[in-house]
Every structure is written in structure tokens, then in C-alpha cells.
Coordinates of C-alpha atoms in Angstrom, one line a residue:
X1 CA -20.0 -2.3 78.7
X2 CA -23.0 -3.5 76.8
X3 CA -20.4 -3.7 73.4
X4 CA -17.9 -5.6 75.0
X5 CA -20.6 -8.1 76.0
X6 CA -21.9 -8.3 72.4
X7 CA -18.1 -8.4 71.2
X8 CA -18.0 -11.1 72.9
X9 CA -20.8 -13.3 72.6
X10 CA -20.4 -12.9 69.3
X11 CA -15.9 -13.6 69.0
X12 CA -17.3 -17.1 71.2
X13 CA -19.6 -17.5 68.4
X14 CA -17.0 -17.6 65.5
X15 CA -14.4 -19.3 67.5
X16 CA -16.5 -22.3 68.0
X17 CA -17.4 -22.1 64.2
X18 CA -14.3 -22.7 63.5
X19 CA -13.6 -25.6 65.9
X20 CA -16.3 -27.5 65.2
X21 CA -16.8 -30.5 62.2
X22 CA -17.3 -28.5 58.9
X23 CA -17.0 -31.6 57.3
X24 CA -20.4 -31.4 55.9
X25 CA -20.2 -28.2 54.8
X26 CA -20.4 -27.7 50.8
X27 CA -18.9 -24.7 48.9
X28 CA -21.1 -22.6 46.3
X29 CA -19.9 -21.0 43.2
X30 CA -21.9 -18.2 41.8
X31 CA -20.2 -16.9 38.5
X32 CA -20.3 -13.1 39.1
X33 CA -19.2 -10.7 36.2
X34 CA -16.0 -10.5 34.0
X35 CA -13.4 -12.8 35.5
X36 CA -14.9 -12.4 39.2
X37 CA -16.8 -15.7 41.2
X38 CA -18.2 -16.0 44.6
X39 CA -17.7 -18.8 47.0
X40 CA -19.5 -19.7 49.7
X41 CA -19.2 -22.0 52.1
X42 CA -19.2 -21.1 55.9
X43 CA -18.3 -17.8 57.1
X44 CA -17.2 -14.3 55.0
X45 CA -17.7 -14.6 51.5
X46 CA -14.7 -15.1 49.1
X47 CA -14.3 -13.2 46.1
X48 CA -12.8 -14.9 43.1
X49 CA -10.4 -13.4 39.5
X50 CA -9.5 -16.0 37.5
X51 CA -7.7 -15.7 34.0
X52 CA -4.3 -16.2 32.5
X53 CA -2.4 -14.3 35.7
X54 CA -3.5 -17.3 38.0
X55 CA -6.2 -16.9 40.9
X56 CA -7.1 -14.2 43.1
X57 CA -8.8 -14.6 46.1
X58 CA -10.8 -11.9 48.8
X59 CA -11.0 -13.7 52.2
X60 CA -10.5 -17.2 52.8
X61 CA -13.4 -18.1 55.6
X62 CA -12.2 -20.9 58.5
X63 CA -8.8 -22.6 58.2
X64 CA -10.8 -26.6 57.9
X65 CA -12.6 -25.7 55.0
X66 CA -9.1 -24.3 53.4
X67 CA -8.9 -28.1 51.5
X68 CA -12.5 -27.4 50.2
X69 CA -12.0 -24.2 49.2
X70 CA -8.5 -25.6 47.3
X71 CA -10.5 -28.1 45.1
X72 CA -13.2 -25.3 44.4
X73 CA -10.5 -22.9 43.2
X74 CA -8.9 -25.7 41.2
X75 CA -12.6 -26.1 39.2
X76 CA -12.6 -22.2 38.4
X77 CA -9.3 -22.2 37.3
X78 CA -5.8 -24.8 37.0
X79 CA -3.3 -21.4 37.5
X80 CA -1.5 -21.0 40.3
X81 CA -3.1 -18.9 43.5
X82 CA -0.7 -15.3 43.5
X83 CA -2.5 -13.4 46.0
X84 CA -5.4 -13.3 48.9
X85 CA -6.6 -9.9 50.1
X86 CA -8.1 -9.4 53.5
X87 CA -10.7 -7.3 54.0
X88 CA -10.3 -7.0 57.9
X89 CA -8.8 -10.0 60.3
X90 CA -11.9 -11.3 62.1
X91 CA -11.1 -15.2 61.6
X92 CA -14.2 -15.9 59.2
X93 CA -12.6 -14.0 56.6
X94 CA -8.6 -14.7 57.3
X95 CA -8.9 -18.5 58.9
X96 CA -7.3 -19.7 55.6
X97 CA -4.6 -17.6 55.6
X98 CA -1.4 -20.0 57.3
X99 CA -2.3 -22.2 54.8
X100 CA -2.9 -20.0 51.8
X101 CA 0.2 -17.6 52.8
X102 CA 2.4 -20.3 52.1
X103 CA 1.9 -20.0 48.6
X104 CA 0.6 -16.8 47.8
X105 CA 1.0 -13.2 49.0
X106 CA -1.1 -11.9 51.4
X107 CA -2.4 -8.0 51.3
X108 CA -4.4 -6.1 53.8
X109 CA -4.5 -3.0 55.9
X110 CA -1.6 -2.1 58.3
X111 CA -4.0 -2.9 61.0
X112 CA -5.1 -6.4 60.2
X113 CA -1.5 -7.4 60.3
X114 CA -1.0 -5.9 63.5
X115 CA -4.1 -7.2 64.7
X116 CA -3.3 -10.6 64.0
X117 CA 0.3 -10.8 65.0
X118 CA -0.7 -9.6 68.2
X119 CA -4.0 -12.3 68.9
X120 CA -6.9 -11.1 71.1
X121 CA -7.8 -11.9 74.3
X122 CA -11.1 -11.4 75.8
X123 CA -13.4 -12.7 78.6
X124 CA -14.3 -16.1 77.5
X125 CA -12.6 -16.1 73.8
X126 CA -9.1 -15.8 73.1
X127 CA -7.5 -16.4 69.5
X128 CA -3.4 -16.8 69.6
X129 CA -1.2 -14.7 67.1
X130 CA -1.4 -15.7 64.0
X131 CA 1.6 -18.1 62.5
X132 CA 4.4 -15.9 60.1
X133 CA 2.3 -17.6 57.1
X134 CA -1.2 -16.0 57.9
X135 CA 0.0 -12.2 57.9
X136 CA -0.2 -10.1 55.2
X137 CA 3.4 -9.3 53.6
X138 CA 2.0 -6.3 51.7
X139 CA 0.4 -3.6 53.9
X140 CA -1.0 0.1 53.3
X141 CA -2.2 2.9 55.0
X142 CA -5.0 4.3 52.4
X143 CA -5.3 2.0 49.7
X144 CA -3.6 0.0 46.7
X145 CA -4.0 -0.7 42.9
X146 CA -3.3 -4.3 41.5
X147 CA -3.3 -5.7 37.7
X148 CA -4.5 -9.0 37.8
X149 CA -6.1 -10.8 35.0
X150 CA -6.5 -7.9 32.9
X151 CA -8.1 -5.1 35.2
X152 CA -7.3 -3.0 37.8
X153 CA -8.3 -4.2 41.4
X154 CA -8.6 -1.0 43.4
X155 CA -8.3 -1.8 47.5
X156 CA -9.4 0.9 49.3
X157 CA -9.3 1.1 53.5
X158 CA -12.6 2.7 55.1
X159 CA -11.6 3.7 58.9
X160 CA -12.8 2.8 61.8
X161 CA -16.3 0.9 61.1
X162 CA -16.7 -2.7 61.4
X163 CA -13.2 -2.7 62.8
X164 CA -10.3 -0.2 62.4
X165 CA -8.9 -2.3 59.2
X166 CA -11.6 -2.8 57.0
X167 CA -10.9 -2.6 53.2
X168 CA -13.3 -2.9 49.6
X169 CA -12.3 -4.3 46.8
X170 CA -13.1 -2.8 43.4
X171 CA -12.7 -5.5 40.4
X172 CA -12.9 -2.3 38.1
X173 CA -13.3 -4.2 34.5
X174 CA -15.5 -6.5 35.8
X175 CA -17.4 -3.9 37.8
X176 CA -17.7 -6.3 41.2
X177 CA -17.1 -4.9 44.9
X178 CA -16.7 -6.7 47.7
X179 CA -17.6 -5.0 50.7
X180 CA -16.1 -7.1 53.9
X181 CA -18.5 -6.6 56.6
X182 CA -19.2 -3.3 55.7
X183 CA -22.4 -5.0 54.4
X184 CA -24.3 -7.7 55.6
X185 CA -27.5 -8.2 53.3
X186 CA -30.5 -7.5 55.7
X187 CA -29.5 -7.7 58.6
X188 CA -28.4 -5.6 61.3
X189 CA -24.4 -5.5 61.4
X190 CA -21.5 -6.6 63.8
X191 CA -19.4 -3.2 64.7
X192 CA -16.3 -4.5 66.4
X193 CA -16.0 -1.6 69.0
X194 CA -13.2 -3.7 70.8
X195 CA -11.5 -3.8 67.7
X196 CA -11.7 -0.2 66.6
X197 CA -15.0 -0.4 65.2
X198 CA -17.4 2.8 65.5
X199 CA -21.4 2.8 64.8
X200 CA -20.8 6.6 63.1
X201 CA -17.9 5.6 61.1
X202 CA -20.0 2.6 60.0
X203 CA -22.9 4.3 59.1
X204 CA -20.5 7.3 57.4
X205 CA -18.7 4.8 55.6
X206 CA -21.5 2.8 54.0
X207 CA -22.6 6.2 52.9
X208 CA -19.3 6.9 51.4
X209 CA -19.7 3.8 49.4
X210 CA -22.7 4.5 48.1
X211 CA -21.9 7.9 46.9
X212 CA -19.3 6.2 44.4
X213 CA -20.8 3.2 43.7
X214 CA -20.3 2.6 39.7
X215 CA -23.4 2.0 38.0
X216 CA -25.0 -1.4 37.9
X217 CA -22.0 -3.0 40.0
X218 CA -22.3 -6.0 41.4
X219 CA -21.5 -6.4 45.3
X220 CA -20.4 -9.2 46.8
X221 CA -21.3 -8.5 51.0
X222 CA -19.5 -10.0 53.8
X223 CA -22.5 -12.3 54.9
X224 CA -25.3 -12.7 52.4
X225 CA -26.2 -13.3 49.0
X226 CA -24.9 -11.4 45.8
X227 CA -26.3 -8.1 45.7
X228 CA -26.4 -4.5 44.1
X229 CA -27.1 -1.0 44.8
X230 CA -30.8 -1.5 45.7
X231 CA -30.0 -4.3 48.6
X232 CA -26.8 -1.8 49.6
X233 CA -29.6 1.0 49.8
X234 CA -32.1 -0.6 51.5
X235 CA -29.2 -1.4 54.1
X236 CA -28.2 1.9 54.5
X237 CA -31.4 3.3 55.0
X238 CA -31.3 0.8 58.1
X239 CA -28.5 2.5 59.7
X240 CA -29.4 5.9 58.8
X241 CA -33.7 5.3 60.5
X242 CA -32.3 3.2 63.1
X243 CA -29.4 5.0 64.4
X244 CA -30.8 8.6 63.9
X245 CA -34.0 7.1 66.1
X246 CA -31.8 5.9 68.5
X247 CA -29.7 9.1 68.8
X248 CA -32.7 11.0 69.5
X249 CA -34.2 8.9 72.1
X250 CA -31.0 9.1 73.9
X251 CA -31.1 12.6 73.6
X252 CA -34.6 13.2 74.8
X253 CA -32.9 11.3 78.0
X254 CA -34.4 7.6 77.9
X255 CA -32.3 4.4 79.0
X256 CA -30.9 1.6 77.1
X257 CA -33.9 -0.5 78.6
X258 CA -36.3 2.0 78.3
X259 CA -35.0 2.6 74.4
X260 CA -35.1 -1.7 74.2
X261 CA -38.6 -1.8 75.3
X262 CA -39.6 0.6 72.5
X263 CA -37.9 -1.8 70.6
X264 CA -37.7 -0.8 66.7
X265 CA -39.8 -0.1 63.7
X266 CA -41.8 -3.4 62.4
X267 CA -40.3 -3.2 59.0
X268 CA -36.8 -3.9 60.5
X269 CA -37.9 -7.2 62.4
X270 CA -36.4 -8.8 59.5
X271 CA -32.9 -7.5 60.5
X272 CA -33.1 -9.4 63.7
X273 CA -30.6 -12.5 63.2
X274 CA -28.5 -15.5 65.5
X275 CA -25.8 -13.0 66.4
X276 CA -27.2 -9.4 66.5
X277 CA -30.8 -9.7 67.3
X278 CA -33.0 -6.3 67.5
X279 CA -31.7 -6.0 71.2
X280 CA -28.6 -6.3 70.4
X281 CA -28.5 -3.7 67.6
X282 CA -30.2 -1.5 70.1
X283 CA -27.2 -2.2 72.7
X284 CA -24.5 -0.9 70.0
X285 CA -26.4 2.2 68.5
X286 CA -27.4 3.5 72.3
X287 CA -23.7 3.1 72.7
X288 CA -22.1 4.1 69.7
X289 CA -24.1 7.3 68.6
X290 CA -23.2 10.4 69.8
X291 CA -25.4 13.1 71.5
X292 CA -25.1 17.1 71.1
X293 CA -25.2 18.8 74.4
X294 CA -27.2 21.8 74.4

């Protein structure tokens, strides 16, 4: 399968990301709203809550740059770090975790704890199970509410789209949401099909976001800069022309090669990117959208 291929490449990709020197990389802090910061440094973006309850963190990027992202926390804030949310288990967004977990209390979806006790193995990457201090100790099936530095933090599980444990979290004084991968800032996404990942209920739930977005929020992505509801738009607009193109092509009975050749509308050249190039988006929509038989 094309998506396994893709899977993958891309599962290679992070892996060696994560073995290599990032001794050079440097950690930015972006103050976001209310009691909310952004850090980033190399892989998923982490979500910040500082105040008088200690330090919250969303995602913890590649366990090497766990020391870094200690002495960054430490300049937000001198309280103690209480908990780190996952927003899926894809190991640019939980690498931290064996070291984090020993001091703080992980949360995420039933599925990215199962996902990384378990460890994945496919052709050309494999990733162990994760220690006992890297899984989540708190786990739920629809969603949970925290009070943390004097708001509620609303986590809320979205199925089966960039994986089958993906999670936003809602900062709700502070109106900030960070979106795990369900949002990569122009750029055509990774959908973790091997994973439980589905191109429809990607599409369906960025759309779901977008139909409760609070006004004026501020939305921390997975992989990009700070954004808000126009960037989010302009995203799901993407998947909406792209996949609804691709869906009718493959209707109308043309082949993935004959579908790549076509290739895509100009304005989405931008999309194209190291891991999911135009082709590659191609691959995953042809596969992942469904056709009505007549």
C-alpha cells in the first residue's frame, strides 16, 4: 500500500530526528495569551500554563532536547511541573515523556497509552514500548476537564484522523487551542493510516473544530507557527478542494498515476513540504477517500 509506504518513510524520518545531535538546536518562547506560551524547538509544538498551580505542559517533542526544554520551563516559571498532556503518541510530541513522567502526571487518550506500551514495528522503523514513566497514568475515552492556574483546560479526543488518539486542548480563560497534528500550518498533513488515521475523519474533524472555534482564539498547530481561525480556514479549505477533487477523479475511474500526473491546483504548490510532498498528498487522498458506487 501506497500509505504504508508514506507511513513509513515518514516514522524513518522522525526516528532519525530523534537520534541524531540536537545539540544545536535552540528553544523559542512565544508568550501566547492569559497564562498560555509556546515552545519551540524541534518537533510538535509545546503548549505552556504557568501560574501559582505550577507548570503545564502539551507535548514534550524528542526525549534529547528534554534538558532544554527543562531550563526553558524554568525561565517561564520556578513552580513545580504537575502535568503533560499528549495530544497523540507519535514520538515528536511524547519523546520527553520517561523523563517528564517521573515527576509529573501524564494524560492522554486511551489509545496513546496503548499505543505506546505496545511500540510499533514496521518495515525499516521500529520504536520499542515505551518505559512505565512515559505512559500516560490518566486516560479517557471522550474527553476531560482540568483546573489549572485558574481556568478550565477542556481535552477533548477527535477519532480516528491523524491517528486514532488525537486530542485538542482548550485553555478556556486564556482562549488558546492546541490542535496536535490535526493542523499543520500550510502544508499538506501526515494521516497515520497504520495508526488508525483516516483522510475523512481528518477532513471531518478539522471541520468539527472549526464549527466551535471560540471567537478570536488563538491556536497553537502541531507543526507551524502560532495561528488563528483564518490560517485554520485556509487549511481546511485544502482538505475540503483537494480531497473532494481527488474523490471525483477516482470516481470518473482515473489511476493514482494518472490522478499524480494531473497533479494539483497551483495555489496549493505551497503545501508541498520535506515529508508530504504534492505526490505524496495525492498517494493518501486516492487512498483514503471514499467513492459512491452507482
Amino acid at each position: 500500500m501506497k500509505a504504508l509506504a508514506l507511513a513509513v518513510t515518514l516514522l524513518s524520518a522522525l526516528a532519525l530526528a530523534q537520534d541524531r545531535d540536537l545539540a544545536k538546536v535552540q528553544l523559542k518562547s512565544t508568550p501566547v495569551a492569559g497564562r498560555v506560551h509556546l515552545l519551540q524547538g524541534e518537533g510538535g509544538n509545546i503548549g505552556v500554563s504557568v501560574g501559582p498551580d505550577g507548570l503545564l505542559i502539551v507535548d514534550d517533542e524528542f526525549a534529547p532536547l528534554a534538558p532544554k526544554i527543562r531550563a526553558a520551563l524554568h525561565r517561564l516559571g520556578k513552580g513545580p511541573l504537575e502535568y503533560v498532556l499528549n495530544t497523540h503518541f507519535h514520538g515528536d510530541h511524547t519523546g520527553s515523556n520517561a523523563v517528564f513522567g517521573r515527576e509529573a502526571k501524564i494524560i492522554a487518550h486511551d489509545a496513546v497509552r496503548t499505543r505506546l506500551l505496545s511500540g510499533r514495528k514496521t518495515p525499516g522503523a521500529e520504536t520499542p514500548p515505551a518505559p512505565p514513566a512515559a505512559l500516560p497514568v490518566i486516560t479517557y475515552e471522550q474527553g476531560v476537564k482540568l483546573w489549572f492556574n485558574g481556568e478550565e483546560i477542556r481535552i477533548t479526543h477527535l477519532p480516528a484522523g491523524h491517528t486514532d488518539g488525537d486530542s485538542t486542548v482548550l485553555f478556556v480563560k486564556s482562549n488558546v487551542l492546541h490542535m496536535g497534528d490535526l493542523f499543520f500550518v500550510d502544508h499538506f498533513p501526515f494521516i497515520d493510516v497504520t495508526a488508525g488515521g483516516s483522510v475523512e475523519g481528518y477532513v471531518k474533524n478539522v471541520e468539527t473544530v472549526l464549527a466551535s472555534l471560540p471567537a478570536d482564539v488563538k491556536i497553537i498547530p502541531g507543526h507551524g507557527p502560532l495561528s488563528g481561525r483564518a490560517d485554520l480556514e485556509r487549511f481546511a479549505a485544502m482538505l475540503r478542494e483537494t480531497s473532494a477533487l481527488v474523490r471525483q477523479k477516482k470516481a470518473a475511474g482515473m489511476s493514482l498515476e494518472q490522478v499524480k500526473r494531473e497533479g494539483l491546483p497551483e495555489k496549493y504548490k505551497g503545501f508541498s513540504w520535506e515529508f508530504i510532498s504534492t505526490e505524496g498528498w495525492l498517494e493518501t487522498l486516492y487512498e483514503g477517500v471514499s467513492v459512491k458506487k452507482t
